[in-house]
Coordinates of C-alpha atoms in Angstrom, one line a residue:
Chain A
X14 CA -2.6 6.3 6.3
X15 CA -3.7 7.1 9.9
X16 CA -3.5 4.9 13.0
X17 CA -6.6 3.6 14.7
X18 CA -6.1 6.1 17.6
X19 CA -6.0 9.1 15.1
X20 CA -9.2 7.9 13.4
X21 CA -10.8 7.4 16.8
X22 CA -10.0 10.9 18.0
X23 CA -11.0 12.3 14.6
X24 CA -14.3 10.5 14.7
X25 CA -15.0 11.0 18.4
X26 CA -13.0 14.0 19.5
X27 CA -12.8 14.6 23.3
X28 CA -13.4 18.0 24.8
X29 CA -14.6 19.8 21.7
X30 CA -16.2 23.2 22.4
X31 CA -15.6 26.5 24.2
X32 CA -15.4 27.4 27.9
X33 CA -17.2 30.4 29.1
X34 CA -15.1 32.5 31.4
X35 CA -12.0 30.5 30.5
X36 CA -8.9 31.4 32.6
X37 CA -6.6 31.1 29.6
X38 CA -7.3 31.0 25.8
X39 CA -4.7 30.2 23.2
X40 CA -4.9 30.2 19.4
X41 CA -2.1 29.1 17.1
X42 CA -1.7 28.5 13.4
X43 CA -3.3 30.4 10.5
X44 CA -5.8 29.8 7.7
X45 CA -3.1 30.2 5.1
X46 CA -1.5 26.9 6.0
X47 CA -4.8 25.3 6.8
X48 CA -4.6 24.7 10.5
X49 CA -5.9 26.8 13.4
X50 CA -6.2 25.5 17.0
X51 CA -7.9 27.3 19.8
X52 CA -7.7 26.1 23.4
X53 CA -9.7 27.1 26.4
X54 CA -8.4 26.3 29.9
X55 CA -10.2 26.4 33.3
X56 CA -7.6 26.6 36.0
X57 CA -8.1 26.1 39.7
X58 CA -5.1 26.7 41.9
X59 CA -2.4 25.2 39.7
X60 CA -4.7 22.4 38.3
X61 CA -6.2 22.4 34.8
X62 CA -9.7 21.5 35.8
X63 CA -11.2 21.7 32.3
X64 CA -10.1 22.1 28.8
X65 CA -11.9 22.5 25.5
X66 CA -10.7 23.0 21.9
X67 CA -11.8 24.1 18.5
X68 CA -9.8 23.3 15.4
X69 CA -9.8 24.1 11.7
X70 CA -7.6 21.6 10.0
X71 CA -7.1 18.1 8.7
X72 CA -7.9 14.8 10.5
X73 CA -4.6 14.7 12.3
X74 CA -4.9 18.3 13.5
X75 CA -8.3 17.5 15.0
X76 CA -7.0 14.2 16.5
X77 CA -3.9 16.0 17.9
X78 CA -6.0 18.7 19.6
X79 CA -8.3 16.1 21.1
X80 CA -5.4 14.0 22.4
X81 CA -3.6 16.9 24.0
X82 CA -6.7 17.9 25.9
X83 CA -6.9 14.4 27.3
X84 CA -3.3 14.5 28.3
X85 CA -3.5 17.8 30.2
X86 CA -7.0 17.5 31.8
X87 CA -6.7 17.2 35.6
X88 CA -2.9 17.8 35.5
X89 CA -1.0 20.6 37.1
X90 CA 0.3 23.4 35.1
X91 CA 3.9 22.1 35.5
X92 CA 2.8 18.7 34.4
X93 CA 1.1 20.2 31.4
X94 CA 4.2 22.2 30.5
X95 CA 6.1 18.9 30.2
X96 CA 3.9 17.5 27.6
X97 CA 5.6 17.6 24.2
X98 CA 4.5 17.2 20.7
X99 CA 6.3 13.8 20.7
X100 CA 4.0 12.7 23.6
X101 CA 0.9 13.7 21.6
X102 CA 2.1 11.8 18.5
X103 CA 3.1 8.8 20.5
X104 CA -0.2 8.6 22.3
X105 CA -1.9 8.7 18.9
X106 CA 0.1 5.7 17.8
X107 CA 2.3 7.8 15.5
X108 CA 1.6 10.4 12.9
X109 CA 2.7 10.4 9.2
X110 CA 5.9 12.5 8.9
X111 CA 4.0 15.2 6.9
X112 CA 1.5 15.5 9.7
X113 CA 4.0 15.9 12.6
X114 CA 3.4 19.6 12.6
X115 CA -0.1 19.0 13.8
X116 CA 1.3 17.6 17.1
X117 CA 3.6 20.6 17.3
X118 CA 0.6 22.9 16.9
X119 CA -1.2 21.0 19.7
X120 CA 1.7 21.5 22.1
X121 CA 1.9 25.2 21.1
X122 CA -1.8 25.7 21.6
X123 CA -1.7 24.5 25.2
X124 CA 1.4 26.7 25.9
X125 CA -0.3 29.7 24.2
X126 CA -3.3 29.2 26.5
X127 CA -1.1 28.9 29.6
X128 CA 0.8 32.1 28.5
X129 CA -2.6 33.9 28.3
X130 CA -3.4 32.6 31.8
X131 CA 0.0 33.8 33.0
X132 CA -0.5 37.3 31.5
X133 CA -4.0 37.6 32.9
X134 CA -3.1 36.5 36.4
X135 CA 0.5 37.6 36.7
X136 CA 1.4 34.1 37.8
X137 CA 4.8 33.2 36.3
X138 CA 5.0 29.8 34.6
X139 CA 8.5 28.5 34.2
X140 CA 9.6 27.8 30.7
X141 CA 7.0 30.0 29.0
X142 CA 8.9 33.3 28.8
X143 CA 11.2 32.0 26.1
X144 CA 8.8 29.6 24.4
X145 CA 9.0 29.8 20.6
X146 CA 5.6 30.0 19.0
X147 CA 6.9 30.2 15.4
X148 CA 4.9 28.3 12.9
X149 CA 6.3 24.8 12.5
X150 CA 7.5 23.7 9.1
X151 CA 5.1 21.5 7.2
Chain B
X29 CA -21.1 -0.9 5.3
X30 CA -21.5 -2.3 1.8
X31 CA -22.2 0.8 -0.1
X32 CA -19.2 2.3 -1.9
X33 CA -19.7 5.3 -4.1
X34 CA -16.9 6.3 -6.4
X35 CA -17.1 10.0 -7.2
X36 CA -13.5 10.6 -8.2
X37 CA -13.7 9.9 -11.9
X38 CA -11.5 12.8 -12.8
X39 CA -8.7 11.1 -10.9
X40 CA -9.2 7.7 -12.6
X41 CA -12.0 5.4 -13.7
X42 CA -12.9 1.8 -13.5
X43 CA -11.9 -0.2 -16.5
X44 CA -14.9 -1.2 -18.6
X45 CA -15.5 -5.0 -18.9
X46 CA -15.6 -4.7 -22.7
X47 CA -12.2 -2.9 -22.6
X48 CA -10.7 -5.6 -20.3
X49 CA -12.0 -8.3 -22.6
X50 CA -10.2 -7.0 -25.7
X51 CA -7.0 -6.5 -23.7
X52 CA -6.7 -10.0 -22.1
X53 CA -5.6 -12.0 -25.2
X54 CA -2.5 -9.7 -25.5
X55 CA -1.0 -11.0 -22.3
X56 CA -0.9 -14.7 -22.8
X57 CA -2.0 -15.5 -26.4
X58 CA -1.1 -12.6 -28.7
X59 CA 1.9 -11.6 -26.7
X60 CA 4.2 -11.0 -29.8
X61 CA 6.4 -8.0 -30.1
X62 CA 5.0 -5.7 -32.8
X63 CA 8.5 -5.3 -34.1
X64 CA 9.0 -9.0 -34.8
X65 CA 8.7 -10.3 -38.3
X66 CA 7.1 -13.7 -37.6
X67 CA 3.4 -14.2 -37.6
X68 CA 2.9 -13.6 -33.8
X69 CA 4.6 -10.3 -34.1
X70 CA 2.8 -9.4 -37.3
X71 CA -0.5 -10.0 -35.7
X72 CA 0.5 -7.8 -32.8
X73 CA 1.5 -5.0 -35.3
X74 CA -1.8 -5.3 -37.2
X75 CA -3.7 -4.9 -33.9
X76 CA -1.6 -2.0 -32.9
X77 CA -2.1 -0.2 -36.2
X78 CA -5.8 -0.8 -36.1
X79 CA -5.9 0.8 -32.7
X80 CA -3.8 3.7 -33.9
X81 CA -6.1 4.3 -36.8
X82 CA -9.1 4.3 -34.4
X83 CA -7.4 6.8 -32.0
X84 CA -6.5 9.0 -35.0
X85 CA -10.0 9.0 -36.4
X86 CA -11.6 10.1 -33.1
X87 CA -9.8 13.4 -33.2
X88 CA -9.7 13.7 -37.0
X89 CA -6.0 13.1 -37.3
X90 CA -4.0 10.8 -39.5
X91 CA -2.7 7.5 -38.3
X92 CA 0.9 8.7 -38.7
X93 CA 0.2 11.6 -36.3
X94 CA -0.6 9.4 -33.3
X95 CA 2.3 8.3 -31.0
X96 CA 1.6 6.1 -28.1
X97 CA 3.1 7.1 -24.7
X98 CA 2.9 5.8 -21.1
X99 CA 0.1 8.3 -20.4
X100 CA -0.9 11.9 -20.2
X101 CA 2.1 13.1 -18.2
X102 CA 4.6 11.7 -20.7
X103 CA 2.7 13.2 -23.6
X104 CA 2.8 16.6 -21.9
X105 CA 6.5 16.3 -21.1
X106 CA 7.2 15.2 -24.6
X107 CA 5.2 17.9 -26.3
X108 CA 6.7 20.8 -24.3
X109 CA 10.3 19.7 -23.9
X110 CA 10.4 18.2 -27.4
X111 CA 9.2 21.4 -29.0
X112 CA 11.3 23.5 -26.8
X113 CA 14.5 21.6 -27.6
X114 CA 13.9 21.3 -31.3
X115 CA 13.0 25.0 -31.8
X116 CA 15.4 26.8 -29.6
X117 CA 17.1 28.4 -32.6
X118 CA 13.8 30.2 -33.3
X119 CA 13.3 31.2 -29.6
X120 CA 13.0 30.1 -26.0
X121 CA 9.7 31.6 -25.0
X122 CA 6.6 29.5 -24.0
X123 CA 3.1 30.6 -23.1
X124 CA 1.0 28.6 -20.7
X125 CA -1.6 29.3 -18.0
X126 CA -1.6 29.3 -14.2
X127 CA -4.1 26.5 -14.0
X128 CA -2.4 23.8 -16.0
X129 CA -1.9 20.3 -14.7
X130 CA 1.4 19.8 -12.9
X131 CA 2.7 17.7 -15.8
X132 CA 2.6 20.9 -17.9
X133 CA 3.3 23.4 -15.1
X134 CA 6.3 21.7 -13.6
X135 CA 7.7 20.9 -17.1
X136 CA 7.6 24.6 -17.9
X137 CA 9.2 25.4 -14.5
X138 CA 11.9 22.9 -15.4
X139 CA 12.6 24.6 -18.7
X140 CA 12.8 27.9 -17.0
X141 CA 15.7 26.5 -15.0
X142 CA 17.3 25.5 -18.4
X143 CA 17.2 29.0 -19.7
X144 CA 13.7 29.2 -21.3
X145 CA 11.2 31.9 -20.5
X146 CA 7.6 31.1 -19.7
X147 CA 4.6 33.4 -19.4
X148 CA 1.9 32.0 -17.2
X149 CA -1.3 33.8 -18.2
X150 CA -3.9 34.5 -15.5
X151 CA -7.4 33.1 -15.4
X152 CA -10.7 34.8 -14.4
X153 CA -12.8 33.9 -11.4
X154 CA -14.2 30.8 -13.3
X155 CA -10.7 29.5 -14.1
X156 CA -11.0 30.6 -17.7
X157 CA -8.1 31.7 -19.8
X158 CA -8.8 34.9 -21.9
X159 CA -7.5 34.3 -25.5
X160 CA -6.6 38.0 -25.6
X161 CA -4.1 37.5 -22.7
X162 CA -2.5 34.7 -24.7
X163 CA -2.2 36.9 -27.8
X164 CA -0.8 39.8 -25.7
X165 CA 1.9 37.5 -24.3
X166 CA 3.2 36.5 -27.8
X167 CA 6.7 37.6 -28.5
X168 CA 9.1 37.3 -31.4
X169 CA 10.7 34.4 -29.8
X170 CA 7.6 32.5 -28.7
X171 CA 7.8 28.9 -29.9
X172 CA 4.9 27.2 -28.1
X173 CA 1.5 27.9 -26.6
X174 CA 0.3 25.2 -24.2
X175 CA -3.2 25.6 -22.7
X176 CA -5.3 22.8 -21.4
X177 CA -8.6 21.9 -23.1
X178 CA -10.4 21.7 -19.8
X179 CA -9.3 22.0 -16.2
X180 CA -9.0 18.8 -14.2
X181 CA -9.9 20.4 -10.9
X182 CA -12.7 22.8 -11.6
X183 CA -13.9 21.5 -15.0
X184 CA -13.8 24.8 -16.8
X185 CA -13.6 24.3 -20.6
X186 CA -11.1 26.7 -22.2
X187 CA -11.7 28.7 -25.4
X188 CA -9.5 26.3 -27.3
X189 CA -10.7 27.3 -30.8
X190 CA -9.9 31.0 -30.3
X191 CA -6.5 30.1 -28.9
X192 CA -5.8 27.8 -31.8
X193 CA -6.7 30.6 -34.2
X194 CA -4.3 33.0 -32.5
X195 CA -1.5 30.4 -32.5
X196 CA -2.1 29.8 -36.2
X197 CA -2.2 33.5 -37.1
X198 CA 1.2 34.0 -35.4
X199 CA 2.7 30.7 -36.7
X200 CA 3.3 29.3 -33.2
X201 CA 2.9 25.7 -32.2
X202 CA -0.2 25.0 -30.1
X203 CA -0.3 22.1 -27.6
X204 CA -3.3 21.2 -25.5
X205 CA -3.6 18.8 -22.6
X206 CA -6.9 17.2 -23.5
X207 CA -6.7 14.4 -20.9
X208 CA -10.0 15.4 -19.3
X209 CA -11.8 15.9 -22.6
X210 CA -10.9 13.0 -24.9
X211 CA -13.9 10.7 -24.9
X212 CA -16.1 13.4 -23.5
X213 CA -16.3 16.2 -26.1
X214 CA -16.0 15.8 -29.9
X215 CA -12.5 17.0 -30.9
X216 CA -11.4 17.9 -34.3
X217 CA -7.7 18.9 -34.3
X218 CA -7.9 20.4 -37.8
X219 CA -10.8 22.6 -37.1
X220 CA -9.3 23.7 -33.8
X221 CA -5.8 24.3 -35.2
X222 CA -4.2 22.0 -32.7
X223 CA -0.6 21.0 -33.4
X224 CA -0.1 18.7 -30.4
X225 CA -2.6 17.1 -28.1
X226 CA -2.1 14.9 -25.0
X227 CA -4.5 12.1 -24.1
X228 CA -4.8 9.3 -21.6
X229 CA -6.8 6.1 -21.5
X230 CA -7.5 5.7 -17.8
X231 CA -9.8 8.7 -17.5
X232 CA -12.3 7.1 -19.9
X233 CA -12.7 3.6 -18.4
X234 CA -9.5 2.4 -20.1
X235 CA -6.4 1.1 -18.5
X236 CA -3.7 3.1 -16.7
X237 CA -0.2 3.4 -18.2
X238 CA -1.2 4.2 -21.7
X239 CA -1.8 7.5 -23.5
X240 CA -0.9 9.2 -26.7
X241 CA 0.5 12.4 -28.2
X242 CA -0.9 13.7 -31.4
X243 CA 1.8 15.4 -33.3
X244 CA 0.7 17.2 -36.5
X245 CA 2.7 16.3 -39.5
X246 CA 5.6 18.7 -40.0
X247 CA 5.9 19.8 -36.3
X248 CA 9.5 20.0 -35.3
X249 CA 9.9 18.0 -32.1
X250 CA 12.8 16.2 -30.4
X251 CA 12.3 12.7 -28.9
X252 CA 12.5 12.2 -25.2
X253 CA 12.8 8.4 -25.0
X254 CA 15.6 7.2 -27.2
X255 CA 16.4 3.6 -28.1
X256 CA 14.8 1.3 -30.6
X257 CA 12.9 2.2 -33.7
X258 CA 9.4 2.0 -32.3
X259 CA 6.8 4.7 -33.1
X260 CA 8.7 5.7 -36.2
X261 CA 11.8 6.1 -34.1
X262 CA 10.3 8.9 -32.1
X263 CA 9.4 7.1 -28.9
X264 CA 11.5 4.0 -28.1
X265 CA 10.4 1.1 -26.1
X266 CA 8.4 -2.1 -26.9
X267 CA 4.8 -0.9 -27.2
X268 CA 2.2 -1.6 -24.5
X269 CA 0.0 -3.5 -26.8
X270 CA -2.7 -4.6 -24.4
X271 CA -2.9 -1.0 -23.2
X272 CA -3.0 0.3 -26.8
X273 CA -5.8 -2.1 -27.8
X274 CA -7.6 -1.2 -24.5
X275 CA -7.3 2.5 -25.2
X276 CA -8.8 2.2 -28.6
X277 CA -11.7 0.2 -27.2
X278 CA -12.3 2.7 -24.4
X279 CA -12.4 5.5 -27.0
X280 CA -14.8 3.6 -29.1
X281 CA -17.1 3.1 -26.2
X282 CA -16.7 6.6 -25.0
X283 CA -17.6 8.1 -28.3
X284 CA -20.4 5.7 -29.1
X285 CA -22.9 7.8 -27.2
X286 CA -21.0 10.8 -25.7
X287 CA -23.6 13.4 -26.8
X288 CA -26.5 11.6 -25.1
X289 CA -24.3 10.6 -22.1
X290 CA -23.2 14.2 -21.6
X291 CA -26.8 15.4 -21.4
X292 CA -27.5 12.8 -18.8
X293 CA -24.3 13.6 -16.8
X294 CA -25.0 17.3 -16.9
X295 CA -28.4 16.7 -15.5
X296 CA -27.0 14.7 -12.6
X297 CA -24.1 17.1 -12.2
X298 CA -26.4 20.1 -11.8
X299 CA -28.6 18.2 -9.5
X300 CA -25.7 17.4 -7.3
X301 CA -24.5 21.0 -7.3
X302 CA -28.0 22.4 -6.5
X303 CA -28.6 19.8 -3.7
X304 CA -25.2 20.7 -2.1
X305 CA -26.0 24.4 -2.3
X306 CA -29.4 23.8 -0.8
X307 CA -28.2 21.5 2.0
X308 CA -25.0 23.3 3.0
X309 CA -25.0 27.1 3.6
X310 CA -21.8 29.1 3.0
X311 CA -20.8 27.0 0.0
X312 CA -19.5 28.3 -3.4
X313 CA -19.3 26.6 -6.7
X314 CA -15.8 26.7 -8.2
X315 CA -15.4 26.8 -12.0
X316 CA -17.7 28.0 -14.8
X317 CA -21.4 27.2 -14.2
X318 CA -22.0 26.2 -17.9
X319 CA -18.7 25.8 -19.7
X320 CA -17.7 22.9 -17.5
X321 CA -17.0 19.2 -17.9
X322 CA -20.2 17.2 -17.7
X323 CA -19.0 15.1 -14.7
X324 CA -17.3 17.8 -12.7
X325 CA -18.5 19.3 -9.4
X326 CA -16.2 21.5 -7.4
X327 CA -17.3 23.4 -4.3
X328 CA -15.7 25.4 -1.5
X329 CA -17.3 24.8 1.8
X330 CA -16.3 27.6 4.2
X331 CA -14.9 27.3 7.7
X332 CA -13.6 23.7 7.3
X333 CA -10.6 22.0 5.8
X334 CA -10.9 19.5 2.9
X335 CA -9.0 16.6 4.3
X336 CA -11.3 16.2 7.2
X337 CA -14.2 16.1 4.8
X338 CA -12.5 13.4 2.7
X339 CA -11.9 11.3 5.7
X340 CA -15.5 11.6 6.9
X341 CA -16.8 10.8 3.4
X342 CA -14.4 7.8 3.1
X343 CA -15.6 6.4 6.4
X344 CA -19.1 6.5 4.9
X345 CA -18.0 4.8 1.7
X346 CA -17.6 7.8 -0.6
X347 CA -14.5 8.5 -2.7
X348 CA -13.8 12.2 -3.5
X349 CA -10.9 14.6 -3.7
X350 CA -9.9 18.0 -2.4
X351 CA -7.7 20.9 -3.3
X352 CA -6.6 21.2 0.3
X353 CA -2.9 21.3 1.0
X354 CA -3.2 18.5 3.5
X355 CA -4.2 16.1 0.8
X356 CA -1.3 17.0 -1.4
X357 CA 1.4 17.0 1.2
X358 CA 2.4 20.6 0.1
X359 CA 2.1 23.8 2.0
X360 CA -0.3 25.5 -0.3
X361 CA -3.8 24.5 -1.4
X362 CA -4.7 24.0 -5.1
X363 CA -2.8 26.4 -7.4
X364 CA -5.9 26.4 -9.6
X365 CA -8.2 27.8 -6.9
X366 CA -5.6 30.3 -5.8
X367 CA -5.2 31.5 -9.5
X368 CA -9.0 32.0 -9.6
X369 CA -8.6 34.4 -6.7
X370 CA -9.9 32.2 -3.8
X371 CA -8.3 32.9 -0.4
X372 CA -6.2 30.2 1.1
X373 CA -8.8 29.5 3.7
X374 CA -11.6 28.9 1.1
X375 CA -9.3 26.9 -1.2
X376 CA -8.4 24.6 1.8
X377 CA -12.1 23.8 2.0
X378 CA -12.6 22.7 -1.5
X379 CA -14.2 19.4 -2.6
X380 CA -14.2 17.8 -6.0
X381 CA -16.9 15.2 -6.9
X382 CA -16.5 13.8 -10.4
X383 CA -19.3 11.6 -11.4
X384 CA -19.7 8.9 -14.0
X385 CA -22.7 7.1 -15.5
X386 CA -22.5 4.6 -12.7
X387 CA -23.5 7.2 -10.1
X388 CA -27.3 7.1 -9.6
X389 CA -29.7 9.7 -8.3
X390 CA -29.8 7.7 -5.0
X391 CA -26.0 8.0 -4.9
X392 CA -26.3 11.8 -5.2
X393 CA -28.9 11.9 -2.4
X394 CA -26.7 9.8 -0.2
X395 CA -23.6 11.8 -0.9
X396 CA -25.3 15.2 -0.2
X397 CA -26.9 13.8 3.0
X398 CA -23.6 12.4 4.2
X399 CA -21.6 15.5 3.2
X400 CA -24.0 17.8 5.0
X401 CA -23.7 15.8 8.2
X402 CA -19.9 15.7 8.0
X403 CA -19.8 19.5 7.3
X404 CA -22.0 20.2 10.2
X405 CA -19.8 18.2 12.6
X406 CA -16.6 19.7 11.3
X407 CA -18.0 23.2 11.5
X408 CA -19.0 22.8 15.1
X409 CA -15.3 22.0 15.8
X410 CA -14.0 25.0 13.7
X411 CA -12.9 28.2 15.4
X412 CA -13.4 30.0 12.1
X413 CA -17.1 29.0 12.1
X414 CA -17.3 30.1 15.8
X415 CA -15.8 33.5 14.9
X416 CA -18.2 33.8 12.0
X417 CA -21.3 33.0 14.1
X418 CA -20.3 35.4 16.8
X419 CA -19.6 38.1 14.2
X420 CA -23.1 37.8 12.7

């Protein structure tokens, strides 16, 4: 059912954990639908120096979280803003249609953490003001 | 990894060698159509009627009251739709429970769209139907009560005798989906006042694609599959003879030592439950502790989601199932667990292990050890667990 990349990221997820004194923390999803993603960002200047995640969810939710952290680590905020759920799914070698919402959650988790950073620092991030965090359809 | 441990026997079972042996001749040697009048056909008919007699005997029914179907789902559909259609002059109200198999639940929902009314009685925290709730739901226009014999997810065995008495006292047909129970517990349809009973062969080491509906003589029921005159013109289609013969053999084997086997299975089941509880904190047993199927273990493991558990177990050669939404492709987790009052979060973390005689004590140890490791890993990734630990 899952690609090799999904199984790899599920079995050996990258960047699991928490960051003390994180500059931005984002949490999306809810236990009702079975997925919660929490992202921690360490930002220096406009570079995402470190990122960690914690996820409650199925195999593809864990793999999507892991993949998105790899994609944004070391990138600038503007580069991270450009990463879409499609990028996450593609890098994972594709997700089954019923699991595409996991990649949407991963994208939203990053944006939610960036929004938190923006609120805390007052630094405006283009494209975040009108970002829609509504729960993706399963 | 060579080890493969199958602990999903409530989903399906491996066909017993003895069952396969009696089936094989009906593919290439005794392939006659039971409706044909020449000797090949007659031989097929004789084998079929012998099998029917055996199936009937196991539930204390008469031969004429057994109708072969393609399995449990067809039997459920037939019982419910057939009785509903044939008795609509009397009424259009059906009573069932919230924890039925989807073959019953979705059939009832379908009938609701066709103008029938259905009462879905609640269950208690163990998934048990209260017979009084069934009685209270009875109306003038109630034509059918359909309550499963035992629940396929949590293994709870329902008070079928009491419900049968209520149905009889009110002169209402009583159907039970006994798919999880046939071959496991002794069933006497007369003593239990059962009018219709669904069964399936593949849950008891028989083949897939064959089941039966017991229809008590005199029950008014329409046919679903119309065509030739098979099954006394009530279920058309050339009979699945190999399946029928295999089903009878599977029943014979299942009932040859079910009492002793159940004692052995219950011992292993309770060992598995206790070991899981000991090895994994924040775990809850779902279903009734005693009134449960001998092979059923169902636990909710907090702070994690079921599909991740199944993936982890599968990678280590263990087959199990979960009531998590992610494994069913739907938004909600198991309707059974939700009806029992579990929160969504806890229902998502459910795991069902259904054992058979093939599972050894070593298997149980390996499963518990593997599961505990998988749970620990997944919990370390879970924000819910993090919140819980920080809140402590």
